[in-house]
Structure formats: C-alpha cells, structure tokens
mmCIF file of C-alpha atoms and ligand atoms in Angstrom:
data_model
loop_
_atom_site.group_PDB
_atom_site.id
_atom_site.type_symbol
_atom_site.label_atom_id
_atom_site.label_comp_id
_atom_site.label_asym_id
_atom_site.label_seq_id
_atom_site.Cartn_x
_atom_site.Cartn_y
_atom_site.Cartn_z
ATOM 1 C CA MET A 1 -18.453 -10.705 16.306
ATOM 2 C CA ALA A 2 -20.314 -8.209 18.928
ATOM 3 C CA SER A 3 -17.479 -6.512 20.554
ATOM 4 C CA VAL A 4 -16.020 -4.962 17.320
ATOM 5 C CA PRO A 5 -15.416 -1.502 17.879
ATOM 6 C CA GLU A 6 -15.748 1.541 15.292
ATOM 7 C CA LEU A 7 -12.790 1.125 13.335
ATOM 8 C CA LYS A 8 -10.668 3.889 12.255
ATOM 9 C CA ILE A 9 -8.149 3.275 9.177
ATOM 10 C CA GLY A 10 -5.640 6.479 9.048
ATOM 11 C CA VAL A 11 -4.273 7.177 5.394
ATOM 12 C CA ILE A 12 -1.444 9.338 5.640
ATOM 13 C CA GLY A 13 -2.883 12.527 4.099
ATOM 14 C CA LEU A 14 0.514 14.785 3.261
ATOM 15 C CA GLN A 15 0.286 14.021 -1.014
ATOM 16 C CA GLY A 16 -0.985 11.744 -3.377
ATOM 17 C CA ALA A 17 -4.417 9.591 -3.448
ATOM 18 C CA VAL A 18 -5.484 10.450 -0.415
ATOM 19 C CA ALA A 19 -9.128 11.178 -0.224
ATOM 20 C CA GLU A 20 -9.514 8.399 -3.109
ATOM 21 C CA HIS A 21 -8.534 5.738 -0.735
ATOM 22 C CA VAL A 22 -10.675 7.171 1.881
ATOM 23 C CA GLU A 23 -13.521 7.117 -0.462
ATOM 24 C CA ALA A 24 -12.715 3.250 -1.402
ATOM 25 C CA LEU A 25 -12.166 2.016 2.202
ATOM 26 C CA ASN A 26 -15.310 3.698 3.639
ATOM 27 C CA SER A 27 -16.926 2.168 1.013
ATOM 28 C CA THR A 28 -15.628 -1.095 2.079
ATOM 29 C CA LEU A 29 -16.562 -1.158 5.136
ATOM 30 C CA LYS A 30 -20.279 0.332 4.104
ATOM 31 C CA GLU A 31 -20.387 -3.371 1.927
ATOM 32 C CA MET A 32 -18.877 -5.542 4.792
ATOM 33 C CA LYS A 33 -21.536 -3.742 7.396
ATOM 34 C CA LEU A 34 -18.562 -2.786 9.598
ATOM 35 C CA LYS A 35 -19.049 0.061 11.565
ATOM 36 C CA GLY A 36 -15.870 3.036 10.931
ATOM 37 C CA ALA A 37 -14.647 5.163 9.106
ATOM 38 C CA ALA A 38 -11.546 5.951 7.297
ATOM 39 C CA TYR A 39 -9.799 9.537 7.134
ATOM 40 C CA PRO A 40 -6.780 11.238 6.263
ATOM 41 C CA ILE A 41 -4.369 11.486 8.923
ATOM 42 C CA LYS A 42 -1.717 14.578 8.871
ATOM 43 C CA ARG A 43 -0.123 14.319 12.129
ATOM 44 C CA GLN A 44 2.054 12.268 14.733
ATOM 45 C CA ALA A 45 -0.080 11.726 17.455
ATOM 46 C CA GLN A 46 -3.195 10.375 15.224
ATOM 47 C CA ILE A 47 -0.867 7.552 14.163
ATOM 48 C CA GLU A 48 -1.070 5.926 17.815
ATOM 49 C CA ASP A 49 -5.291 6.274 17.265
ATOM 50 C CA VAL A 50 -5.913 3.798 14.625
ATOM 51 C CA HIS A 51 -6.335 0.072 14.033
ATOM 52 C CA GLY A 52 -4.982 0.048 9.863
ATOM 53 C CA LEU A 53 -2.918 2.603 8.211
ATOM 54 C CA VAL A 54 -2.822 3.077 4.347
ATOM 55 C CA ILE A 55 0.120 4.716 2.556
ATOM 56 C CA PRO A 56 -1.237 5.791 -0.681
ATOM 57 C CA GLY A 57 -0.376 6.193 -4.209
ATOM 58 C CA GLY A 58 2.010 9.761 -5.280
ATOM 59 C CA GLU A 59 5.436 10.616 -5.409
ATOM 60 C CA SER A 60 7.190 8.431 -3.075
ATOM 61 C CA THR A 61 10.052 11.058 -2.857
ATOM 62 C CA THR A 62 7.632 13.900 -1.568
ATOM 63 C CA ILE A 63 5.675 11.769 0.526
ATOM 64 C CA GLY A 64 8.580 10.238 2.238
ATOM 65 C CA ARG A 65 10.397 13.604 3.530
ATOM 66 C CA LEU A 66 7.142 15.154 4.756
ATOM 67 C CA LEU A 67 6.958 11.896 7.113
ATOM 68 C CA GLN A 68 10.330 12.364 8.227
ATOM 69 C CA GLN A 69 9.751 16.414 8.503
ATOM 70 C CA ARG A 70 6.846 15.907 10.722
ATOM 71 C CA GLY A 71 8.264 12.917 13.070
ATOM 72 C CA MET A 72 5.448 10.711 11.203
ATOM 73 C CA ALA A 73 8.098 8.051 9.573
ATOM 74 C CA GLU A 74 9.364 7.346 13.106
ATOM 75 C CA LYS A 75 5.834 6.414 14.368
ATOM 76 C CA ILE A 76 4.631 4.414 11.527
ATOM 77 C CA VAL A 77 7.675 2.245 12.045
ATOM 78 C CA LYS A 78 6.227 1.752 15.565
ATOM 79 C CA ALA A 79 3.095 0.921 14.644
ATOM 80 C CA ALA A 80 4.064 -1.264 12.148
ATOM 81 C CA GLU A 81 6.576 -3.065 14.843
ATOM 82 C CA LYS A 82 3.144 -3.046 17.444
ATOM 83 C CA GLY A 83 1.089 -5.393 15.197
ATOM 84 C CA THR A 84 -0.824 -2.393 13.282
ATOM 85 C CA PRO A 85 -2.128 -3.684 9.956
ATOM 86 C CA ILE A 86 -0.533 -1.338 6.919
ATOM 87 C CA LEU A 87 -1.097 -1.032 3.642
ATOM 88 C CA GLY A 88 0.915 0.998 1.178
ATOM 89 C CA THR A 89 0.302 1.760 -2.198
ATOM 90 C CA CYS A 90 2.519 2.452 -5.821
ATOM 91 C CA ALA A 91 4.689 5.062 -3.901
ATOM 92 C CA GLY A 92 3.426 3.640 -0.723
ATOM 93 C CA LEU A 93 4.592 0.235 -1.635
ATOM 94 C CA ILE A 94 8.208 2.562 -2.619
ATOM 95 C CA LEU A 95 8.431 3.762 1.020
ATOM 96 C CA MET A 96 7.434 0.569 2.401
ATOM 97 C CA ALA A 97 11.087 -0.961 0.777
ATOM 98 C CA LYS A 98 14.759 -1.720 2.494
ATOM 99 C CA GLU A 99 15.886 -1.245 -1.055
ATOM 100 C CA VAL A 100 15.098 0.778 -3.756
ATOM 101 C CA TYR A 101 16.439 1.723 -6.735
ATOM 102 C CA ASP A 102 15.345 3.901 -10.232
ATOM 103 C CA ALA A 103 14.743 2.491 -13.303
ATOM 104 C CA LYS A 104 16.048 5.456 -14.718
ATOM 105 C CA VAL A 105 18.132 7.301 -12.248
ATOM 106 C CA SER A 106 20.818 5.299 -10.730
ATOM 107 C CA LEU A 107 21.009 5.444 -7.051
ATOM 108 C CA LEU A 108 18.624 7.864 -5.753
ATOM 109 C CA PRO A 109 18.454 8.827 -2.204
ATOM 110 C CA GLN A 110 14.836 9.058 -0.978
ATOM 111 C CA PRO A 111 14.085 8.492 2.580
ATOM 112 C CA LEU A 112 12.085 5.518 3.030
ATOM 113 C CA LEU A 113 10.513 3.209 6.123
ATOM 114 C CA GLY A 114 12.523 0.137 4.866
ATOM 115 C CA LEU A 115 10.219 -1.842 6.576
ATOM 116 C CA MET A 116 9.548 -4.508 4.309
ATOM 117 C CA ASP A 117 11.933 -7.631 2.810
ATOM 118 C CA MET A 118 11.962 -6.316 -0.741
ATOM 119 C CA LYS A 119 14.184 -4.227 -3.876
ATOM 120 C CA VAL A 120 11.987 -2.505 -5.606
ATOM 121 C CA VAL A 121 12.459 -0.813 -8.956
ATOM 122 C CA ARG A 122 10.894 2.479 -9.585
ATOM 123 C CA ASN A 123 9.202 4.065 -12.453
ATOM 124 C CA ALA A 124 9.965 0.221 -13.759
ATOM 125 C CA PHE A 125 7.557 0.792 -17.354
ATOM 126 C CA GLY A 126 8.909 4.569 -17.908
ATOM 127 C CA ARG A 127 7.271 6.495 -20.378
ATOM 128 C CA GLN A 128 5.461 3.719 -22.631
ATOM 129 C CA ARG A 129 3.881 2.663 -20.431
ATOM 130 C CA GLU A 130 2.822 4.919 -17.732
ATOM 131 C CA SER A 131 -0.984 3.767 -16.665
ATOM 132 C CA PHE A 132 -2.758 0.895 -17.550
ATOM 133 C CA GLU A 133 -5.170 -1.655 -16.330
ATOM 134 C CA ASP A 134 -4.283 -5.066 -16.279
ATOM 135 C CA LEU A 135 -5.496 -8.573 -14.609
ATOM 136 C CA VAL A 136 -3.095 -9.378 -11.645
ATOM 137 C CA ASP A 137 -3.528 -13.061 -10.690
ATOM 138 C CA ILE A 138 -3.469 -12.746 -6.605
ATOM 139 C CA PRO A 139 -4.796 -16.577 -5.457
ATOM 140 C CA LEU A 140 -5.486 -15.753 -2.285
ATOM 141 C CA LEU A 141 -8.224 -13.388 -3.395
ATOM 142 C CA GLY A 142 -9.704 -16.410 -5.230
ATOM 143 C CA ARG A 143 -9.532 -17.997 -8.904
ATOM 144 C CA ASP A 144 -10.945 -15.123 -10.732
ATOM 145 C CA PRO A 145 -7.926 -11.679 -11.387
ATOM 146 C CA TYR A 146 -8.071 -9.012 -10.385
ATOM 147 C CA PRO A 147 -8.509 -5.815 -12.080
ATOM 148 C CA GLY A 148 -5.405 -4.037 -11.086
ATOM 149 C CA VAL A 149 -4.648 -0.102 -12.192
ATOM 150 C CA PHE A 150 -1.167 1.313 -12.263
ATOM 151 C CA ILE A 151 0.208 4.874 -12.328
ATOM 152 C CA ARG A 152 4.162 5.063 -13.395
ATOM 153 C CA SER A 153 4.056 1.820 -11.352
ATOM 154 C CA PRO A 154 7.070 0.473 -9.580
ATOM 155 C CA LEU A 155 7.529 -3.266 -9.597
ATOM 156 C CA VAL A 156 8.885 -5.566 -6.263
ATOM 157 C CA GLU A 157 12.090 -7.089 -8.106
ATOM 158 C CA ARG A 158 12.722 -9.535 -5.486
ATOM 159 C CA VAL A 159 11.455 -10.527 -1.548
ATOM 160 C CA TRP A 160 13.313 -12.217 1.334
ATOM 161 C CA GLY A 161 13.095 -13.424 4.743
ATOM 162 C CA GLU A 162 9.311 -13.189 6.105
ATOM 163 C CA ASN A 163 8.089 -11.054 2.693
ATOM 164 C CA GLU A 164 6.374 -13.127 0.278
ATOM 165 C CA ALA A 165 5.163 -12.100 -3.262
ATOM 166 C CA ILE A 166 0.958 -12.927 -3.537
ATOM 167 C CA GLY A 167 0.499 -10.822 -6.544
ATOM 168 C CA ARG A 168 1.666 -11.777 -9.959
ATOM 169 C CA TRP A 169 1.438 -9.447 -13.091
ATOM 170 C CA ARG A 170 3.081 -11.559 -15.937
ATOM 171 C CA GLU A 171 5.465 -13.130 -13.280
ATOM 172 C CA LYS A 172 6.330 -9.840 -12.064
ATOM 173 C CA ILE A 173 5.678 -9.077 -8.623
ATOM 174 C CA VAL A 174 2.937 -6.760 -7.759
ATOM 175 C CA ALA A 175 1.827 -7.262 -4.091
ATOM 176 C CA VAL A 176 3.572 -8.631 -1.064
ATOM 177 C CA GLN A 177 3.309 -9.322 2.127
ATOM 178 C CA GLN A 178 4.700 -9.541 5.266
ATOM 179 C CA GLY A 179 3.087 -9.992 8.725
ATOM 180 C CA ASN A 180 0.664 -7.557 9.350
ATOM 181 C CA LEU A 181 1.955 -5.154 6.594
ATOM 182 C CA LEU A 182 0.482 -5.570 2.916
ATOM 183 C CA ALA A 183 1.492 -3.147 -0.246
ATOM 184 C CA THR A 184 0.971 -3.420 -3.723
ATOM 185 C CA ALA A 185 2.343 -2.080 -7.271
ATOM 186 C CA PHE A 186 -0.928 -1.222 -8.440
ATOM 187 C CA HIS A 187 -3.535 1.046 -6.968
ATOM 188 C CA PRO A 188 -6.705 -0.909 -4.839
ATOM 189 C CA GLU A 189 -8.379 2.112 -4.361
ATOM 190 C CA LEU A 190 -9.311 2.932 -7.873
ATOM 191 C CA SER A 191 -10.619 -0.434 -8.800
ATOM 192 C CA ARG A 192 -13.906 -1.489 -9.002
ATOM 193 C CA ASP A 193 -12.551 -5.226 -7.718
ATOM 194 C CA ARG A 194 -13.186 -4.652 -3.616
ATOM 195 C CA ARG A 195 -11.110 -7.865 -2.434
ATOM 196 C CA PHE A 196 -7.808 -6.529 -2.232
ATOM 197 C CA LEU A 197 -9.331 -3.448 0.588
ATOM 198 C CA GLN A 198 -11.491 -5.856 1.649
ATOM 199 C CA TYR A 199 -8.508 -8.616 2.359
ATOM 200 C CA PHE A 200 -6.804 -5.208 3.909
ATOM 201 C CA VAL A 201 -9.930 -4.832 6.275
ATOM 202 C CA LYS A 202 -10.108 -8.607 7.343
ATOM 203 C CA HIS A 203 -6.071 -8.227 8.580
ATOM 204 C CA ILE A 204 -7.508 -5.313 10.740
ATOM 205 C CA LEU A 205 -10.006 -6.977 12.560
ATOM 206 C CA ASP A 206 -7.621 -10.051 12.830
ATOM 207 C CA ALA A 207 -5.310 -7.101 14.559
ATOM 208 C CA LEU A 208 -8.408 -6.316 16.930
HETATM 209 N N1 LIG B 1 6.322 6.694 -9.775
HETATM 210 C C1 LIG B 1 6.051 7.231 -8.221
HETATM 211 C C2 LIG B 1 7.035 7.397 -7.540
HETATM 212 O O1 LIG B 1 7.866 6.940 -7.819
HETATM 213 C C3 LIG B 1 4.693 6.280 -8.049
HETATM 214 C C4 LIG B 1 3.457 6.464 -8.380
HETATM 215 C C5 LIG B 1 1.739 5.914 -8.319
HETATM 216 O O2 LIG B 1 2.540 5.953 -6.485
HETATM 217 N N2 LIG B 1 1.544 6.422 -8.588
HETATM 218 O O3 LIG B 1 6.826 7.318 -5.958
#
C-alpha cells in the first residue's frame, strides 16, 4: 500500500448537507489512517481531479438544476463511466436514479443524472415520518445492523440490470450498489457508525 496517493474526495457543494459530508469523510480518512482530504467542489473542472465523488442530500430538484446549469452533470456521468466511485445520499440517490416519482405530486419533471438502474419514490415517508433514525440491515457491513438517519427520505421501489439492493429497512430497499456507484436513502454522514463511509473509501482505494 506504499503507493497509495493522497486521496481526493469531492463533495458536490451546490446545496444541502455538504459540510457534514466533508467533515465525516475527513474523520473517516483519519480513522482509516489514510492521507488525503474531502472538500466541496462547485466547478466542473474539479470533477476530473478527484478519486471519488459524493452527491449529498438536500433538495434534489435544486441540486439537479444547478448541476446542469454549471455543466457538472455531464462531467459526473463521464466520471461514472470511467469507473470513479460515486456515492449519492438521499437527494443524491434520487439524482442517480433512472426513474423517479413523487409520492405526493404526479409526474414531476426534474433533471436526473440517470446513472443507476432503479425506480425511486421521493418523499416516501410523507409528513407523518419526515425524519427518524432506525436500524438498517446491510449484510456486507457485517452482522450488526447499521443505524440509518432518514430525513424526508426517498425509497428505492425497484432495481434492475446490474443494480443490486445492499441495504434494507423493514424489507424496503434503502441502499444500492451498481459497480462503482453507491447510493443510500439514509444519511451516512450523520450516523455515528462510520462503516458505510469506510465501505465507500475502500471502493475508492480499489479503483485507484
Ligand atoms: N426529499 C428530498 C428530495 O426529494 C431529499 C431529502 C434529503 O436529501 N434529505 O430532494
């Protein structure tokens, strides 16, 4: 492992839970004794420069529009095709989906990156249960369940093709993986359990 470069992890920094991701990823790198840094990125040229990329939670409609306006959407799709590990959380998961609908509004047109073979329902918990923490079953992180933090969370209704359900909350799909692409309905950056972020960082190491 002597030749591991200083890792650069870009967090799309246009709107949403940006600082939380930067902080949690920097702590994760430190705990894993890896050199490198996570930092917010706002310009398309920065996307080619990173070893891994995070699309954070926030408002998927807003983030999606800004990504398009700034020419970043196209670069993210290219990075995904090149094999760069990408983690989308919550709004990020919505943006990575090929198909999305809203539980309340019918057929909401919103710009998507369309990277992952899945159908996602936005705001799946409605008002009654906007935010909560509960245990998620993610077998590849080990036998202990993972404490997922859900905030106005989406759910994955269906996966197909190469996309695989890797995490479930009460039978519902809340974490998925398609090769170099990972996405969660919960917020791993807000969880005291770092296993999911460690799993993402391991992907980045494997892709070097
Ligand atoms: N409900 C938000 C959306 O649809 C996602 C919420 C979140 O990212 N915490 O964009």
